[in-house]
C-alpha positions as YAML, in Angstrom:
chain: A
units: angstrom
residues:
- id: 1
  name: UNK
  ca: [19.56, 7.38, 6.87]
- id: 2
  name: UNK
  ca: [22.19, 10.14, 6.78]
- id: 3
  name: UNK
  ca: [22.53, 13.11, 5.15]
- id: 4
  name: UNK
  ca: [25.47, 14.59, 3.46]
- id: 5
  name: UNK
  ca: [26.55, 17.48, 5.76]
- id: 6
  name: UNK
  ca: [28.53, 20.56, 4.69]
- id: 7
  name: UNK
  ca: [32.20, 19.11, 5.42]
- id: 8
  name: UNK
  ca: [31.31, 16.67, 2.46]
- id: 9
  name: UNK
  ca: [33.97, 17.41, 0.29]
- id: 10
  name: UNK
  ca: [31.59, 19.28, -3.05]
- id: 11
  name: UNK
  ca: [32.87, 15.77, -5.41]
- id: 12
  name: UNK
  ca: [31.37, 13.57, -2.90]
- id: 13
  name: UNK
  ca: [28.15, 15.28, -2.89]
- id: 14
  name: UNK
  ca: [27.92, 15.19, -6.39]
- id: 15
  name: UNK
  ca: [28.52, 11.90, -6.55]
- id: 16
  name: UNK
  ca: [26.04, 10.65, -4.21]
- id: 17
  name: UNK
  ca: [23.51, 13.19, -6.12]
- id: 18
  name: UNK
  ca: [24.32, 11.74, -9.42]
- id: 19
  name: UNK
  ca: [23.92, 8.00, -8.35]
- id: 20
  name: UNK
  ca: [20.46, 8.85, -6.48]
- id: 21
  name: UNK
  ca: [19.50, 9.98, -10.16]
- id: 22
  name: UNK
  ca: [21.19, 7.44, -11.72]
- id: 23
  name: UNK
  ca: [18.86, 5.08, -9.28]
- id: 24
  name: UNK
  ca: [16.35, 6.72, -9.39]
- id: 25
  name: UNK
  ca: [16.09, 6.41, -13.61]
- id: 26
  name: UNK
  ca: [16.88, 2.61, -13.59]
- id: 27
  name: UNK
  ca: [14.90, 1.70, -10.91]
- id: 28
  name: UNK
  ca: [11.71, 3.91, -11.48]
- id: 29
  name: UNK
  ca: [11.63, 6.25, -14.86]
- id: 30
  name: UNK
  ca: [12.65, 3.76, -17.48]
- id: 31
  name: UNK
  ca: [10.21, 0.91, -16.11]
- id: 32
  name: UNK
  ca: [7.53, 3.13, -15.88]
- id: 33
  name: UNK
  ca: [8.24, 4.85, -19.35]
- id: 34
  name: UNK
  ca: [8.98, 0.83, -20.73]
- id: 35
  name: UNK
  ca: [5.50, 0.27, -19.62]
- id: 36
  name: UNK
  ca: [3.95, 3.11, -21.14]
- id: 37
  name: UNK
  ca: [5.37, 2.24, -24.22]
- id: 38
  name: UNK
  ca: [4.66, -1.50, -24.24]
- id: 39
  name: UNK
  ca: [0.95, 0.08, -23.45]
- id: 40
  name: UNK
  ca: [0.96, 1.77, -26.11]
- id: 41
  name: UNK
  ca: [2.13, -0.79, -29.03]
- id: 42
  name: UNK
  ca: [-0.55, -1.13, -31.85]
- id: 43
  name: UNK
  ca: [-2.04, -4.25, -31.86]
- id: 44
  name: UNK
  ca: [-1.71, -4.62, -35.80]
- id: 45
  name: UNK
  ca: [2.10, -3.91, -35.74]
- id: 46
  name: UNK
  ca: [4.01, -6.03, -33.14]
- id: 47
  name: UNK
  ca: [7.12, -4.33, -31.32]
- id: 48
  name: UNK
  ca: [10.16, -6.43, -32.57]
- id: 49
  name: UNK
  ca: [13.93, -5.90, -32.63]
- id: 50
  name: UNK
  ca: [15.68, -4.16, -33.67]
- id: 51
  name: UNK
  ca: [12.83, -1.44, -33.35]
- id: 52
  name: UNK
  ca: [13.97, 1.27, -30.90]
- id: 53
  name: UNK
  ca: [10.33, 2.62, -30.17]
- id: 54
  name: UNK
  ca: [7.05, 0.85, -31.51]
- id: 55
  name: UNK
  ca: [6.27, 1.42, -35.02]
- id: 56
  name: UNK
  ca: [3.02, 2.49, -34.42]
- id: 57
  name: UNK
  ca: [1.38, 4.32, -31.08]
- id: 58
  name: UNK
  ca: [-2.32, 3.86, -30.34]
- id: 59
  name: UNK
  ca: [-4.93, 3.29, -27.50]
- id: 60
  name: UNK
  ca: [-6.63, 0.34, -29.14]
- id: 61
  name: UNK
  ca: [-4.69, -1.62, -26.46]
- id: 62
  name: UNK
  ca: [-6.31, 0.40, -23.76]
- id: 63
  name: UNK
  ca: [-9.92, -0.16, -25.64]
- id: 64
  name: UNK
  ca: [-9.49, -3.80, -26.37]
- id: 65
  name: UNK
  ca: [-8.31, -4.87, -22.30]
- id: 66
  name: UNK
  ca: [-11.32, -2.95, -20.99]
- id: 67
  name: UNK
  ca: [-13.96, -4.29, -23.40]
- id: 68
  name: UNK
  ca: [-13.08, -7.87, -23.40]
- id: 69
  name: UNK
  ca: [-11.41, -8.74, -20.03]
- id: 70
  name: UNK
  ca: [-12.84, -8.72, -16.55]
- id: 71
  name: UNK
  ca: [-10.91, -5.66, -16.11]
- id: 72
  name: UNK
  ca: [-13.64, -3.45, -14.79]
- id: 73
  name: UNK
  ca: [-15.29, -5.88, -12.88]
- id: 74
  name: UNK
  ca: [-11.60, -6.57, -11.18]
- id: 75
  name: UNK
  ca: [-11.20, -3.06, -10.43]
- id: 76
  name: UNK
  ca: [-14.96, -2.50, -8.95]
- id: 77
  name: UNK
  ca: [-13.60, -5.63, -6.36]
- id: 78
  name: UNK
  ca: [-10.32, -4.03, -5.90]
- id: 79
  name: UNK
  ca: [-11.41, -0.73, -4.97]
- id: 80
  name: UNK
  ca: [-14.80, -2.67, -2.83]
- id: 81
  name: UNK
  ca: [-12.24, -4.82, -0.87]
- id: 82
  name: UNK
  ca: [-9.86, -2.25, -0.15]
- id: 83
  name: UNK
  ca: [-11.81, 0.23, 0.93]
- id: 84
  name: UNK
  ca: [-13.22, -2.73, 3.40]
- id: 85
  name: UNK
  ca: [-10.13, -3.72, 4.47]
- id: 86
  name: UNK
  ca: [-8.85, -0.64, 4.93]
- id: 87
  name: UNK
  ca: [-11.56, 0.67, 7.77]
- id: 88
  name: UNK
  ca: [-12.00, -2.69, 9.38]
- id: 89
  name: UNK
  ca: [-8.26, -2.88, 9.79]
- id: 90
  name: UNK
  ca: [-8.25, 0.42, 11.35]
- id: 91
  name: UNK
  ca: [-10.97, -0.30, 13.78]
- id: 92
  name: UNK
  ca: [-8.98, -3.72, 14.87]
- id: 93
  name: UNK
  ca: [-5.83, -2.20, 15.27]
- id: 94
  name: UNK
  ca: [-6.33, 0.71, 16.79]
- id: 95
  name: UNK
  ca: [-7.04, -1.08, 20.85]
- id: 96
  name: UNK
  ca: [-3.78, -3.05, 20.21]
- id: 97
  name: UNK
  ca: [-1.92, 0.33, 18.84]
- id: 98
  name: UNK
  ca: [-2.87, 1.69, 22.11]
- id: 99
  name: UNK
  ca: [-1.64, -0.65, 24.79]
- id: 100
  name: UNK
  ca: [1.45, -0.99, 22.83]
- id: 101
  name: UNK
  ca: [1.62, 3.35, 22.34]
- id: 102
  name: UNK
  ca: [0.14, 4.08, 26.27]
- id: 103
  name: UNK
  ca: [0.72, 1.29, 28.64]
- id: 104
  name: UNK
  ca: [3.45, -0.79, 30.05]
- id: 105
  name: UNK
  ca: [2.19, -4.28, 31.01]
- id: 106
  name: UNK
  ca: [4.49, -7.44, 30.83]
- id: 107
  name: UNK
  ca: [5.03, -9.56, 27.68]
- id: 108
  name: UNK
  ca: [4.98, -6.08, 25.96]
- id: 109
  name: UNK
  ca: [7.87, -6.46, 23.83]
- id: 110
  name: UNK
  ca: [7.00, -10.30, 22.61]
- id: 111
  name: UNK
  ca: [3.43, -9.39, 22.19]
- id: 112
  name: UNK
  ca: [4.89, -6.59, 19.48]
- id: 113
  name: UNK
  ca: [7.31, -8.89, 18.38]
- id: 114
  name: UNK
  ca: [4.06, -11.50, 18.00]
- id: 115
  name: UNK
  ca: [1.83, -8.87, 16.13]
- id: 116
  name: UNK
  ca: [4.83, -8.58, 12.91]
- id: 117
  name: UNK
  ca: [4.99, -12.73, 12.44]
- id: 118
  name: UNK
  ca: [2.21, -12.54, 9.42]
- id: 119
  name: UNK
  ca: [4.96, -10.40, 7.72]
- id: 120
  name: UNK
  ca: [7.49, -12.76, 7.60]
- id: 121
  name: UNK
  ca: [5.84, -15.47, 6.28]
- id: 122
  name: UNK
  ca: [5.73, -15.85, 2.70]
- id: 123
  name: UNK
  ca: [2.62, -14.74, 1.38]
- id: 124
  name: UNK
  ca: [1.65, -18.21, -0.78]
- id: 125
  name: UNK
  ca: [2.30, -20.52, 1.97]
- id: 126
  name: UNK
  ca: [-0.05, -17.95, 4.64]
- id: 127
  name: UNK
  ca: [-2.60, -17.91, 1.96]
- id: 128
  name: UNK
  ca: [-2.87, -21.98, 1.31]
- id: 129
  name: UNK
  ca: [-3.02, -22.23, 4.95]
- id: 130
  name: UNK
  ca: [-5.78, -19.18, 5.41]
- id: 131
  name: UNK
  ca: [-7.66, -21.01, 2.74]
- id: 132
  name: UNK
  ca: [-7.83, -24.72, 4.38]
- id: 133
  name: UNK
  ca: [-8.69, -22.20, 7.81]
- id: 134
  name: UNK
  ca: [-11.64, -21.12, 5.44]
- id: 135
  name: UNK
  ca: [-13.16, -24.30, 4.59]
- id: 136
  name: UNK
  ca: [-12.76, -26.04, 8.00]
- id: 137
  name: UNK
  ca: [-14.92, -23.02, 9.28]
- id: 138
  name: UNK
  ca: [-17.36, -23.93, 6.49]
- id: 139
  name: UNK
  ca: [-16.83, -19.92, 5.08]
- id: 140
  name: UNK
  ca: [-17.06, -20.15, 1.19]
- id: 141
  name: UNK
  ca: [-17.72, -16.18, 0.46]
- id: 142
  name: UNK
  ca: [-14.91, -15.42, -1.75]
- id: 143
  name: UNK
  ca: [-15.42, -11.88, -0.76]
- id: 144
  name: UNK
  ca: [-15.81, -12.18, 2.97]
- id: 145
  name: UNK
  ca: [-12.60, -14.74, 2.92]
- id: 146
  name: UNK
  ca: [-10.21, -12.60, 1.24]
- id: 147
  name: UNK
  ca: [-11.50, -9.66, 3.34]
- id: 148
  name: UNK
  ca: [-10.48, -11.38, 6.58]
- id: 149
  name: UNK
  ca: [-7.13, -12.92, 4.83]
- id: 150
  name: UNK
  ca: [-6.06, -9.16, 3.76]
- id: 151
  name: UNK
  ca: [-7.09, -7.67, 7.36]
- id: 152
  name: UNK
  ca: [-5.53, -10.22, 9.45]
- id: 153
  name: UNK
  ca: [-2.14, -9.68, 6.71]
- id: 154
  name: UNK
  ca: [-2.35, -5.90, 6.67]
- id: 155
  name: UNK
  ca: [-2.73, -5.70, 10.88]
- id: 156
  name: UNK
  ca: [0.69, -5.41, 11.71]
- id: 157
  name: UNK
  ca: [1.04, -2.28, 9.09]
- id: 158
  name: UNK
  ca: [-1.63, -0.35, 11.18]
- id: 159
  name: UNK
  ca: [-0.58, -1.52, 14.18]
- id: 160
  name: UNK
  ca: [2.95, -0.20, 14.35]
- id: 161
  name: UNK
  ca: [1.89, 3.00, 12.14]
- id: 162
  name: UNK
  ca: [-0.94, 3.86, 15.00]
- id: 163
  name: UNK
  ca: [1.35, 2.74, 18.40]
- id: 164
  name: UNK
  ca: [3.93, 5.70, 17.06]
- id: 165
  name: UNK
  ca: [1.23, 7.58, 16.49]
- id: 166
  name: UNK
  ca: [-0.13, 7.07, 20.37]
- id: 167
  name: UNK
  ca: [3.28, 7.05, 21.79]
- id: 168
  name: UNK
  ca: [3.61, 10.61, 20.61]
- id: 169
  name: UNK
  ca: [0.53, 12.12, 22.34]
- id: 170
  name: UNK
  ca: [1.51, 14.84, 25.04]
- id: 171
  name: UNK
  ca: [0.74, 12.92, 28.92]
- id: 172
  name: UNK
  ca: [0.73, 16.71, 29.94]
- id: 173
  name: UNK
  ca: [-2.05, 17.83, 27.54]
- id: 174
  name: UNK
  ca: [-3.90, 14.78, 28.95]
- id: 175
  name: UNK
  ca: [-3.96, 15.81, 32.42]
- id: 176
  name: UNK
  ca: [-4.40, 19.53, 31.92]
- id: 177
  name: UNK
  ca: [-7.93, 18.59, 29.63]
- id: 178
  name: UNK
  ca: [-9.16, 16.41, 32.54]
- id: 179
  name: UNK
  ca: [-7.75, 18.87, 35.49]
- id: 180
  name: UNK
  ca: [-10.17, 20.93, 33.48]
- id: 181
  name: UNK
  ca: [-12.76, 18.56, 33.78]
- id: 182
  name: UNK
  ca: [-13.10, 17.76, 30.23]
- id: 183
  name: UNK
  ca: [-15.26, 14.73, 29.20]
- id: 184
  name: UNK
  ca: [-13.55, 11.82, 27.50]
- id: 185
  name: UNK
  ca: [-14.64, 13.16, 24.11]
- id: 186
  name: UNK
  ca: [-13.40, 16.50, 24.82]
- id: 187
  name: UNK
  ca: [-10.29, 14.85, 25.55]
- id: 188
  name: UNK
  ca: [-9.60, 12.89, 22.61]
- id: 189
  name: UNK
  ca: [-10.62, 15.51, 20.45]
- id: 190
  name: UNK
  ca: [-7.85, 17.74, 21.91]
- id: 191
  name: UNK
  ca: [-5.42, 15.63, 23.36]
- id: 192
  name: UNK
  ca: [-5.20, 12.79, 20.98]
- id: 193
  name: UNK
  ca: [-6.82, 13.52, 17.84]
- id: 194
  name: UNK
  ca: [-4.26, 16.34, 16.37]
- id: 195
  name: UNK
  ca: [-1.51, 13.80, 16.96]
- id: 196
  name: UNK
  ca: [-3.37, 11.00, 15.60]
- id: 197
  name: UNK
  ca: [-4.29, 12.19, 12.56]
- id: 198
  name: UNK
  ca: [-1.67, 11.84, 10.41]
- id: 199
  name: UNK
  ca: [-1.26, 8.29, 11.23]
- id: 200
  name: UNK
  ca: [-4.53, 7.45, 10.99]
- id: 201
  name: UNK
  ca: [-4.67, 8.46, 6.99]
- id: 202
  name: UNK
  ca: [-1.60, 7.13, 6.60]
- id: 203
  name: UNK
  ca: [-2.54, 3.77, 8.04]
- id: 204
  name: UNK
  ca: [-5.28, 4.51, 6.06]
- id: 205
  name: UNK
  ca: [-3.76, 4.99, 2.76]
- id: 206
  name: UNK
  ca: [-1.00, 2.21, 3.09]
- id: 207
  name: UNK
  ca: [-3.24, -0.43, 3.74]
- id: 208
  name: UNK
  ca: [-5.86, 0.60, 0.89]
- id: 209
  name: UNK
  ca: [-2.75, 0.39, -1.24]
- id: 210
  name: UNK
  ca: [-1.29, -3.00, -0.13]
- id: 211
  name: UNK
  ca: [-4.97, -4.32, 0.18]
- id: 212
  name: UNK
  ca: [-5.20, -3.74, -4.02]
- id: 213
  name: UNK
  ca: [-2.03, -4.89, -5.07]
- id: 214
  name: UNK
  ca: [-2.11, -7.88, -2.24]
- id: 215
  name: UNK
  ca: [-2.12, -11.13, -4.72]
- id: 216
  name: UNK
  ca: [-1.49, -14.21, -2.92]
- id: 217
  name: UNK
  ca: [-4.66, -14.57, -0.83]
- id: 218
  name: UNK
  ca: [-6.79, -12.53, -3.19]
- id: 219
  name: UNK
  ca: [-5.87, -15.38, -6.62]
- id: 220
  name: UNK
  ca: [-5.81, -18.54, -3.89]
- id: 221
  name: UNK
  ca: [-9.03, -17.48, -1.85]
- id: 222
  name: UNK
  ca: [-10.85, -15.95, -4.85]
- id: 223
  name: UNK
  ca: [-9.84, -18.13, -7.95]
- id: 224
  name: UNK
  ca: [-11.44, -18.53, -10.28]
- id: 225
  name: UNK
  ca: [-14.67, -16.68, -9.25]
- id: 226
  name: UNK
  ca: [-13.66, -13.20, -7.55]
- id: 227
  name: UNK
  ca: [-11.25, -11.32, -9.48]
- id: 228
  name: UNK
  ca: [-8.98, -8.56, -8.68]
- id: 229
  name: UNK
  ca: [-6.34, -6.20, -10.64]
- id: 230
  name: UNK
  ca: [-3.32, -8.87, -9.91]
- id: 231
  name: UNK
  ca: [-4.68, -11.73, -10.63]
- id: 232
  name: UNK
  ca: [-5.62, -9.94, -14.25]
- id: 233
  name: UNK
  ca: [-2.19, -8.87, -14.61]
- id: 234
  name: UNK
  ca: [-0.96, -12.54, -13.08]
- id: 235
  name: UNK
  ca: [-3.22, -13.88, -16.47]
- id: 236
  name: UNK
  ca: [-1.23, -11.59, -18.86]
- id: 237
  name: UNK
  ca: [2.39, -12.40, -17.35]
- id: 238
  name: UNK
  ca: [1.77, -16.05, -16.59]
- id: 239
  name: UNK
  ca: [0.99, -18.94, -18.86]
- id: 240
  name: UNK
  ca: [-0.59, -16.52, -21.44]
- id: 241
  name: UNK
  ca: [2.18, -14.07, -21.63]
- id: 242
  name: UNK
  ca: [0.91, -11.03, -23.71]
- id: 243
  name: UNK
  ca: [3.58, -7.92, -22.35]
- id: 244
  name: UNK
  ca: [1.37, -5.02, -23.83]
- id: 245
  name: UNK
  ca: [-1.36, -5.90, -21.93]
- id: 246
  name: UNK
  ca: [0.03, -6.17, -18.70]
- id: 247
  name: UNK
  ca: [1.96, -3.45, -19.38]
- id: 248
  name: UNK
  ca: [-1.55, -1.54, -19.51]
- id: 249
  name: UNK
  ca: [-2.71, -3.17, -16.45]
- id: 250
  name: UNK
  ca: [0.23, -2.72, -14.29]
- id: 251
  name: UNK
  ca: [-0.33, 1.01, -14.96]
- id: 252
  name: UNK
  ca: [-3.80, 0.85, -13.71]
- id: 253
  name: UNK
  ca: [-2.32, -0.74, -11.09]
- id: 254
  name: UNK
  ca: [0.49, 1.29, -10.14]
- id: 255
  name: UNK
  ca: [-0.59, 5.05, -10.97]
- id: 256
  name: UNK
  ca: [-3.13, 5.36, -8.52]
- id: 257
  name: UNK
  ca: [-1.02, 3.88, -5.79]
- id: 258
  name: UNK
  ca: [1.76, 6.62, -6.58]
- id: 259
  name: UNK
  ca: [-0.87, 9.35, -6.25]
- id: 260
  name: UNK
  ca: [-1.90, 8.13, -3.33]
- id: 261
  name: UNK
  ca: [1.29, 7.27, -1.74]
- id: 262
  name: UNK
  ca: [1.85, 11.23, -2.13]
- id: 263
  name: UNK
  ca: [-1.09, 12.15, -0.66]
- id: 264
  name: UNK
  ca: [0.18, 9.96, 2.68]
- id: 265
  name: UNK
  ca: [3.13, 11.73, 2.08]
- id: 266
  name: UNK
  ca: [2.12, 15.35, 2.09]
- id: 267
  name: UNK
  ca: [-0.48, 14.18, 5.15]
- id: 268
  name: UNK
  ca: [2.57, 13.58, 7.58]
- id: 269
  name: UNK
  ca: [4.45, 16.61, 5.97]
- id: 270
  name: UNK
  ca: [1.41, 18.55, 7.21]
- id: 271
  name: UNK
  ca: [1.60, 17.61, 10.66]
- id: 272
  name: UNK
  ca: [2.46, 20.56, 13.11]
- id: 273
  name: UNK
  ca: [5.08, 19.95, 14.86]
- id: 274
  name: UNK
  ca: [4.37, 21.88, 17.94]
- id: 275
  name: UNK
  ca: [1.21, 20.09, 18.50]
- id: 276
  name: UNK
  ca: [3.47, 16.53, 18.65]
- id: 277
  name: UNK
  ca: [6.54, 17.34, 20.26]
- id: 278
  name: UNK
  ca: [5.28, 20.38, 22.42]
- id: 279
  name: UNK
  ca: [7.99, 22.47, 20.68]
- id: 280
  name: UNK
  ca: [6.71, 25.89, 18.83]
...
């Protein structure tokens, strides 16, 4: 993506500011403050046109989702599986990111192009199939089954986040540690480490993310048993269609993705860019 540069006539680069805004409120601002709203509608007086805002604002909403639904249970798995998926993901991915960031070997290029197919298949037709896989193998641990489904889907994230990340480590600062006679450890922990870093947590944080708000696997795998956030908000949009309830759970959903989608955020800004390029 380009940037405007300073020839841009001033016109044009207000332009292209006002329709990032203008984006940016349709596409983010007014669903999120729709969905704060519809969170907020008092059970005992509906929402109804031609109302502009609700008549009446409360958190009885909030109090009545968490008391009677599986809500808390659903987020104890969410969080559980995540956090699983996330690490195990991490430790799978991380010998492929390798070979693909350090070494030449042939196939290389098909083998990559290989490790991206589970994200172009659509996500209910991967799950039916990953489910059948399940019961042929005779696994019927809801938990352990949608761990492996979300690991397996989630690979190809870490893998191309972590084979940047390897490509960018310094060959130079490699050989000058073991001229030195460093030990392997010493070497990582110099060599690789401060470039690896940021992509770790980021691999880290992406994954936890798309590991909670994955659906497909998690409501075909786990149904009816092993509940997660989606498939509680899938109950409130789907054949029992109550908005201001999934407007509450979407937010449970979503905010603590966006806070930690900045955190990956600031993590790469962080990175020192002398220590991965070599340039100070």
């Amino acid at each position: 993506m380009t940037t405007p540069s300073r020839s841009t006539p001033f016109w044009q680069r207000q332009l292209l500011i006002l329709l990032a805004l203008a984006v940016f409120f349709v596409a983010l601002v007014l669903p999120f403050c729709m969905a704060v709203l519809w969170s907020l509608v008092d059970p005992s007086t509906p929402w109804a046109y031609p109302a502009v805002l609700p008549p009446v604002l409360s958190l009885r909403r909030w109090v009545e989702i968490w008391a009677t639904s599986a809500l808390p249970q659903a987020m104890y798995n969410s969080y559980t599986l995540a956090a699983c998926v996330s690490f195990l993901t991490l430790l799978l991915a991380t010998p492929t990111a390798y070979a693909f960031g350090r070494m030449e070997f042939p196939g290389k290029a098909a083998a990559q192009m290989l490790t991206l197919v589970p994200l172009v298949l659509p996500g209910f037709v991967s799950a039916i199939f990953f489910s059948a896989l399940l019961i042929e193998l005779g696994l019927y641990s809801r938990f352990l089954g949608i761990l492996i489904g979300h690991t397996v889907g989630l690979l190809p994230y870490a893998i191309r986040l972590l084979s940047v990340s390897f490509s960018m480590v310094r060959q130079d600062l490699i050989d000058a540690a073991r001229d030195l006679g460093a030990s392997r450890v010493t070497v990582f922990r110099t060599a690789y480490l401060p470039v690896l870093k940021p992509g770790l947590l980021a691999a880290l944080i992406i994954v936890f993310i798309l590991s909670i708000e994955e659906f497909a696997i998690s409501y075909i795998v786990g149904a009816p048993d092993f509940t997660t956030v989606p498939t509680i908000l899938y109950s409130y949009l789907g054949y029992n269609f109550i908005r201001p309830n999934a407007a509450a759970v979407s937010l449970i959903l979503v905010v603590p993705n966006v806070l930690l989608m900045l955190i990956a955020e600031r993590l790469l800004k962080s990175a020192d860019p002398a220590v991965v390029t070599g340039k100070g």
